[in-house]
mmCIF file of C-alpha atoms in Angstrom:
data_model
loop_
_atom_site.group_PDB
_atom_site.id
_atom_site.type_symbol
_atom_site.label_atom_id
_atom_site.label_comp_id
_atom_site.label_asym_id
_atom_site.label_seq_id
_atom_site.Cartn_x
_atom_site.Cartn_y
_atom_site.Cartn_z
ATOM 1 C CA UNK A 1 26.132 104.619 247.863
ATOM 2 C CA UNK A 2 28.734 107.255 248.522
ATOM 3 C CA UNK A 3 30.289 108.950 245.307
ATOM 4 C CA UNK A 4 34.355 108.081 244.977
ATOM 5 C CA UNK A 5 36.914 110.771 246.103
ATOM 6 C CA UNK A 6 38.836 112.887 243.895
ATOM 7 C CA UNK A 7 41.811 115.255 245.299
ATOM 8 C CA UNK A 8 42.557 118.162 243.965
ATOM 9 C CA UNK A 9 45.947 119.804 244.923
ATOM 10 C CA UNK A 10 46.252 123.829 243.625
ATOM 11 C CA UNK A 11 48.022 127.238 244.957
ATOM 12 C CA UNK A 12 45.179 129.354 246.348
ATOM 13 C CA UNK A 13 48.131 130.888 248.521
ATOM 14 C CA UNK A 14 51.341 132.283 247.872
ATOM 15 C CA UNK A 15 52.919 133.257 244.414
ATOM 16 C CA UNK A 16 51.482 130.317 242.109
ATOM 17 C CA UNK A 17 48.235 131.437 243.639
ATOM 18 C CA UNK A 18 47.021 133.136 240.055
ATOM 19 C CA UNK A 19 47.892 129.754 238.370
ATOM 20 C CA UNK A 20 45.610 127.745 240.966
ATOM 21 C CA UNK A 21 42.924 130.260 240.481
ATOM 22 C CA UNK A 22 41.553 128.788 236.939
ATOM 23 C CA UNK A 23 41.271 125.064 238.797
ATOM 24 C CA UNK A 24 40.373 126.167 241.385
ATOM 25 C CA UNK A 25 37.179 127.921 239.587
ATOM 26 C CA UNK A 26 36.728 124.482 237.370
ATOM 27 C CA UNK A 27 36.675 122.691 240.717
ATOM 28 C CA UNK A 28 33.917 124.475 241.852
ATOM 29 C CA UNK A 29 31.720 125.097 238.951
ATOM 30 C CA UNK A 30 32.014 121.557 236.896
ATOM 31 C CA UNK A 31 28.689 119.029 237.982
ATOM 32 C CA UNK A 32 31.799 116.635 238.641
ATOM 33 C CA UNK A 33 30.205 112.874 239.227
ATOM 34 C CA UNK A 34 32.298 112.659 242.185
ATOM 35 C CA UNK A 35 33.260 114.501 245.349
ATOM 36 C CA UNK A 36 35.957 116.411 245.295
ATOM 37 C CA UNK A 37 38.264 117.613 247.650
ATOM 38 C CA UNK A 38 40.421 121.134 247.254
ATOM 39 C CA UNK A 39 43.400 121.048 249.391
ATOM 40 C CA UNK A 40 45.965 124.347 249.014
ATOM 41 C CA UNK A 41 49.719 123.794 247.896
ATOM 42 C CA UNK A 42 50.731 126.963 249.586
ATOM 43 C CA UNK A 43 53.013 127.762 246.542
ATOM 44 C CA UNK A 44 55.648 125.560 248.192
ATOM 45 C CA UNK A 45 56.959 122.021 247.755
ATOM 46 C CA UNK A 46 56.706 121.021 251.270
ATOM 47 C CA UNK A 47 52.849 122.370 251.041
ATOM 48 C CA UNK A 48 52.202 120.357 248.098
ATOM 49 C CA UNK A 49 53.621 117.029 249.264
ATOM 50 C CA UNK A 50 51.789 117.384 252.681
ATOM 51 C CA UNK A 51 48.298 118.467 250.890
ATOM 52 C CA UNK A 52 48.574 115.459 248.454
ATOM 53 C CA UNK A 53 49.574 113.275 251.343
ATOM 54 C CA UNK A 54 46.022 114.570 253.518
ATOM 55 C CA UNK A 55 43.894 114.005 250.626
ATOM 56 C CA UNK A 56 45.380 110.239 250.115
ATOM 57 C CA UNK A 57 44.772 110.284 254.123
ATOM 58 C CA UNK A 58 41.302 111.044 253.385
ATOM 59 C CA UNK A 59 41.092 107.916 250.739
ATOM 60 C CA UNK A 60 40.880 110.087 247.514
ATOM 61 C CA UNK A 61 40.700 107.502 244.996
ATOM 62 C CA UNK A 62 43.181 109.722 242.763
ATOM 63 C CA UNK A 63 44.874 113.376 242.873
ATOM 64 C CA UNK A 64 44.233 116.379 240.104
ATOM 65 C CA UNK A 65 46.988 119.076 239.938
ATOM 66 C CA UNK A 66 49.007 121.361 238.068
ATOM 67 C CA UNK A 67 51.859 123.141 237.648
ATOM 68 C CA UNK A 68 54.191 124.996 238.875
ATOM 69 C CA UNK A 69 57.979 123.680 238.508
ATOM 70 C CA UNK A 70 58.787 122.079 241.710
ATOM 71 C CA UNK A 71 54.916 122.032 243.401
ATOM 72 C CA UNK A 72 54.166 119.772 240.603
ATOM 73 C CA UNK A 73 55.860 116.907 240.858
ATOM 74 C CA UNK A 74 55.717 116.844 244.468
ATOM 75 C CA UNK A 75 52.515 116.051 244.359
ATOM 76 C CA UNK A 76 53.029 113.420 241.596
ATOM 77 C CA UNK A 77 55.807 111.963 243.498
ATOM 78 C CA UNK A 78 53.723 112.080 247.363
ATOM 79 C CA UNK A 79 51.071 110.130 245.156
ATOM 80 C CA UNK A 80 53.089 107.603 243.499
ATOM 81 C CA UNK A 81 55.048 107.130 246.831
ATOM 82 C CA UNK A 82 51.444 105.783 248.156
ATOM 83 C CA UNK A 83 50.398 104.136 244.915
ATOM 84 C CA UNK A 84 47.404 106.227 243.891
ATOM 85 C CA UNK A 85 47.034 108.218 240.455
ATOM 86 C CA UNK A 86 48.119 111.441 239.638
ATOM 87 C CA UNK A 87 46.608 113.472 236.932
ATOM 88 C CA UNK A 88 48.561 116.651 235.907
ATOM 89 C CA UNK A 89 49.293 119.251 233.887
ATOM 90 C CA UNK A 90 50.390 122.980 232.848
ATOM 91 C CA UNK A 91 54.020 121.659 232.947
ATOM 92 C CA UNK A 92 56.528 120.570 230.338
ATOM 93 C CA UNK A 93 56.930 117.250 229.606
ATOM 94 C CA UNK A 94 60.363 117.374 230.014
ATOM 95 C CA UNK A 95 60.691 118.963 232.923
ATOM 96 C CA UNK A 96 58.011 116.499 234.306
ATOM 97 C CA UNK A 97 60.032 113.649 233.184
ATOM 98 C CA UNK A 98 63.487 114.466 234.593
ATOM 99 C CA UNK A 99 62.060 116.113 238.015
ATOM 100 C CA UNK A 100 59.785 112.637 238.790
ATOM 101 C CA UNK A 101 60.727 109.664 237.677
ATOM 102 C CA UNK A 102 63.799 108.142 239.331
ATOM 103 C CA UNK A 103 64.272 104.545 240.637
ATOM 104 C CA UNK A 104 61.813 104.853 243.532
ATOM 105 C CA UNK A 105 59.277 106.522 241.236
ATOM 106 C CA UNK A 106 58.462 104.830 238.265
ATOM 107 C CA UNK A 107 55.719 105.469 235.829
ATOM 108 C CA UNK A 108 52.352 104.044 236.249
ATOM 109 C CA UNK A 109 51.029 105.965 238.473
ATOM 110 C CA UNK A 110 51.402 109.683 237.569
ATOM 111 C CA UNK A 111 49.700 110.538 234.094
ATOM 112 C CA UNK A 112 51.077 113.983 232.803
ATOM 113 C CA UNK A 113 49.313 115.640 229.682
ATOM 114 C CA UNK A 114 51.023 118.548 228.524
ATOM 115 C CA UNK A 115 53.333 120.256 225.965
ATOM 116 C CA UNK A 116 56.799 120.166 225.817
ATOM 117 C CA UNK A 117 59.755 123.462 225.963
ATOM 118 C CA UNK A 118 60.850 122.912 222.357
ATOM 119 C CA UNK A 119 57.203 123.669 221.852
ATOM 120 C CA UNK A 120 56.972 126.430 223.371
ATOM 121 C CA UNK A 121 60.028 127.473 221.974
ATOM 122 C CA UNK A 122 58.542 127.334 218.394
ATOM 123 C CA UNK A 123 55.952 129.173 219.086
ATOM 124 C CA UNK A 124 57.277 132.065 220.444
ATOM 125 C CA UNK A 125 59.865 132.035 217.507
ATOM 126 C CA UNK A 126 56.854 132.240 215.332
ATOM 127 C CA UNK A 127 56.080 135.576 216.859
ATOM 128 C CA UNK A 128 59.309 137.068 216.959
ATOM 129 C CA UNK A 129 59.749 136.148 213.455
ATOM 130 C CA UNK A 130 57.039 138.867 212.766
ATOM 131 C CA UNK A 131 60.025 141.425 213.622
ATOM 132 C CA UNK A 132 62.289 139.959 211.509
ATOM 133 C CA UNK A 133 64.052 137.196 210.593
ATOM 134 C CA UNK A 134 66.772 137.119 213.918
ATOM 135 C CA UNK A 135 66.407 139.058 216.880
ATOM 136 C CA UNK A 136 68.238 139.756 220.154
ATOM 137 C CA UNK A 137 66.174 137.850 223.035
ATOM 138 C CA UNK A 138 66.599 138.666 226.785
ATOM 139 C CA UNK A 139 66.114 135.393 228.446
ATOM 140 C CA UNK A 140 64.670 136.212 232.209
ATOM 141 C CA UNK A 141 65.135 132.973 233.304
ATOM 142 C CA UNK A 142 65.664 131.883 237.053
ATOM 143 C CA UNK A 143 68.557 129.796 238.927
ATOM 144 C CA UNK A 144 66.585 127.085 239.561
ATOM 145 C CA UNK A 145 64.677 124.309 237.270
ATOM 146 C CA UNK A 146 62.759 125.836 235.503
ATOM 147 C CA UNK A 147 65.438 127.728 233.975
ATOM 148 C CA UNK A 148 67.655 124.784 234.031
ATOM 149 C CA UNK A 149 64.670 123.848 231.831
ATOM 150 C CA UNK A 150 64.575 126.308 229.178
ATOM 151 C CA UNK A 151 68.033 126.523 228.949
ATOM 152 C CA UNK A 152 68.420 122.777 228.080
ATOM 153 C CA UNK A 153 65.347 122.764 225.736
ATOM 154 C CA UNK A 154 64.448 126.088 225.006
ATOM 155 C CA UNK A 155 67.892 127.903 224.236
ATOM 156 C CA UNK A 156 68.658 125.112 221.187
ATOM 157 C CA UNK A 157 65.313 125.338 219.477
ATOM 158 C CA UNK A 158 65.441 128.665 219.149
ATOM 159 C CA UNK A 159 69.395 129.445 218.694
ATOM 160 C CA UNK A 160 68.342 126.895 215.519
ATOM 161 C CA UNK A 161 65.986 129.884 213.960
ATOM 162 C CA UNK A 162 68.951 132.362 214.351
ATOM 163 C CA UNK A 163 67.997 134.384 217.505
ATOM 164 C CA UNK A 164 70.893 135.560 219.293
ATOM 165 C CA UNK A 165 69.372 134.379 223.239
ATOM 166 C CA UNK A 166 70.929 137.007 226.061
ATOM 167 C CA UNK A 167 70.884 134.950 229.174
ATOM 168 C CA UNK A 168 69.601 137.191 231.881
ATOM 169 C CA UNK A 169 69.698 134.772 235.411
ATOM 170 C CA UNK A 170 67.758 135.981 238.095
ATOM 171 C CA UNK A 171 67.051 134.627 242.116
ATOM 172 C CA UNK A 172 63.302 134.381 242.698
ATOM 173 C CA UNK A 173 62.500 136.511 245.431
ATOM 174 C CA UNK A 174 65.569 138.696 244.338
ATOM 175 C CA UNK A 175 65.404 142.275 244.236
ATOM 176 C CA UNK A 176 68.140 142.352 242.125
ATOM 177 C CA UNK A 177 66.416 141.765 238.545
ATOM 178 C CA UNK A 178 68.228 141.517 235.314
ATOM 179 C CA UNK A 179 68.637 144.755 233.371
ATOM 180 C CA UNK A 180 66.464 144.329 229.941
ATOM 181 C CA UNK A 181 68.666 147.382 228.014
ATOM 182 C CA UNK A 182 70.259 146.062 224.775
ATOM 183 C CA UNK A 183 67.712 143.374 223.745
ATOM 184 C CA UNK A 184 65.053 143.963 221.744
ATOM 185 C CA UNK A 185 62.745 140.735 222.667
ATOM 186 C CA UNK A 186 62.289 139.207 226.234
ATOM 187 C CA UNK A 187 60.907 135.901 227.174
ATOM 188 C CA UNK A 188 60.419 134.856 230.546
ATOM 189 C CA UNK A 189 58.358 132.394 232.904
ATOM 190 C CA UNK A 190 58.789 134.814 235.901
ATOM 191 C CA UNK A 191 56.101 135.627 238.183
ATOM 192 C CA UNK A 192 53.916 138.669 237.203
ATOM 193 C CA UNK A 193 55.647 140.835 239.771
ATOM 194 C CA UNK A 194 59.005 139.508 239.046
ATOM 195 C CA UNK A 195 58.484 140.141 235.248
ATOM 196 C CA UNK A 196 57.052 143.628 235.776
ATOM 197 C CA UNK A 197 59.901 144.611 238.257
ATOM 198 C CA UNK A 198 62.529 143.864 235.269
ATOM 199 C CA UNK A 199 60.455 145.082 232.116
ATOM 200 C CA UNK A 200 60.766 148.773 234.366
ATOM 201 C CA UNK A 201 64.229 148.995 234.460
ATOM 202 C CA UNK A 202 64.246 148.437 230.439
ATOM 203 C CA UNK A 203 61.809 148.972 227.547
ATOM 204 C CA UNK A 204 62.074 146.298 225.317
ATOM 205 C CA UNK A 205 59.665 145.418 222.308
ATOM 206 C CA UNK A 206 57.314 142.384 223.428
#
């Protein structure tokens, strides 16, 4: 008897490609009682939705991903377009919520198990806190949802604690990176290169 089909849809290209690279390694090194199929996102939403959409081709019985922002929940949303489960995670709640779910796809079929911003937001508080009681945070947050995101959820939670948040917007793929002078904390879901690109034009405490 043939063991079921499970999908698994991860960057092993492009920029995300570092964030595929730990399920990627668990896909290959778990005794999983099933078969499992690895199918690359490409970093991209349209490489996402077309890799979830081969592996439901193939008759995956349901799909394994995570993040990032937008390859995410296209994934969740190719699979609950064709009615088979989604299992995700490495993505806010929130931003889960708001980016999947609309009137053509309702829960039930995408299961997401992960933290939420104002959580993270807490955290990272708690560490700044260990500088003093209020400091001056460089946000390095992106145009696009994901710092949508943490401005909506992030920014509150810790304006709450008395940090004085500098909003420093930034295009991905932008050589034109924020300058970090004047703040003495930054916090940032940028890429690696992205990140390192800005912290050398400043030299902010971490």
């Amino acid at each position: 008897m043939p063991k079921p089909l499970i999908g698994i849809v991860l960057a092993r290209t492009g920029r995300l490609a570092p964030l595929g690279a730990a399920l990627d390694f668990v896909a290959g090194a778990l005794p999983w009682p099933v078969e499992v199929l690895v199918h690359d996102s490409s970093s991209t939403p349209e490489g996402a939705r077309a890799a979830a959409r081969a592996l439901v081709d193939a008759g995956v019985r349901a799909v394994v991903t995570l993040g990032g922002t937008e390859t995410l929940p296209a994934v969740a949303r190719a699979c609950t377009g064709r009615e088979v489960p989604c299992v995700s995670t490495t993505l806010p709640w929130q931003v889960f919520g708001a980016e999947v779910f609309d009137d053509e796809h309702r829960p039930g079929w995408a299961f997401h198990f992960s933290w939420g911003v104002d959580d993270i937001a807490e955290a990272f508080a708690d560490l700044w806190e260990h500088l003093g009681a209020a400091r001056r945070v460089g946000c390095v947050w992106n145009d696009g949802t994901q710092g949508q995101a943490l401005r909506r959820w992030f920014r509150p939670v810790a304006e709450a604690r008395g940090h004085v948040l500098v909003d420093l917007a930034y295009r991905e793929h932008d050589d034109r990176l924020p300058d970090l002078a004047g703040v003495e904390v930054v916090t940032s879901a940028a890429t690696a290169a992205d990140l390192a690109a800005a912290v050398r034009r400043g030299r902010p405490v971490w």
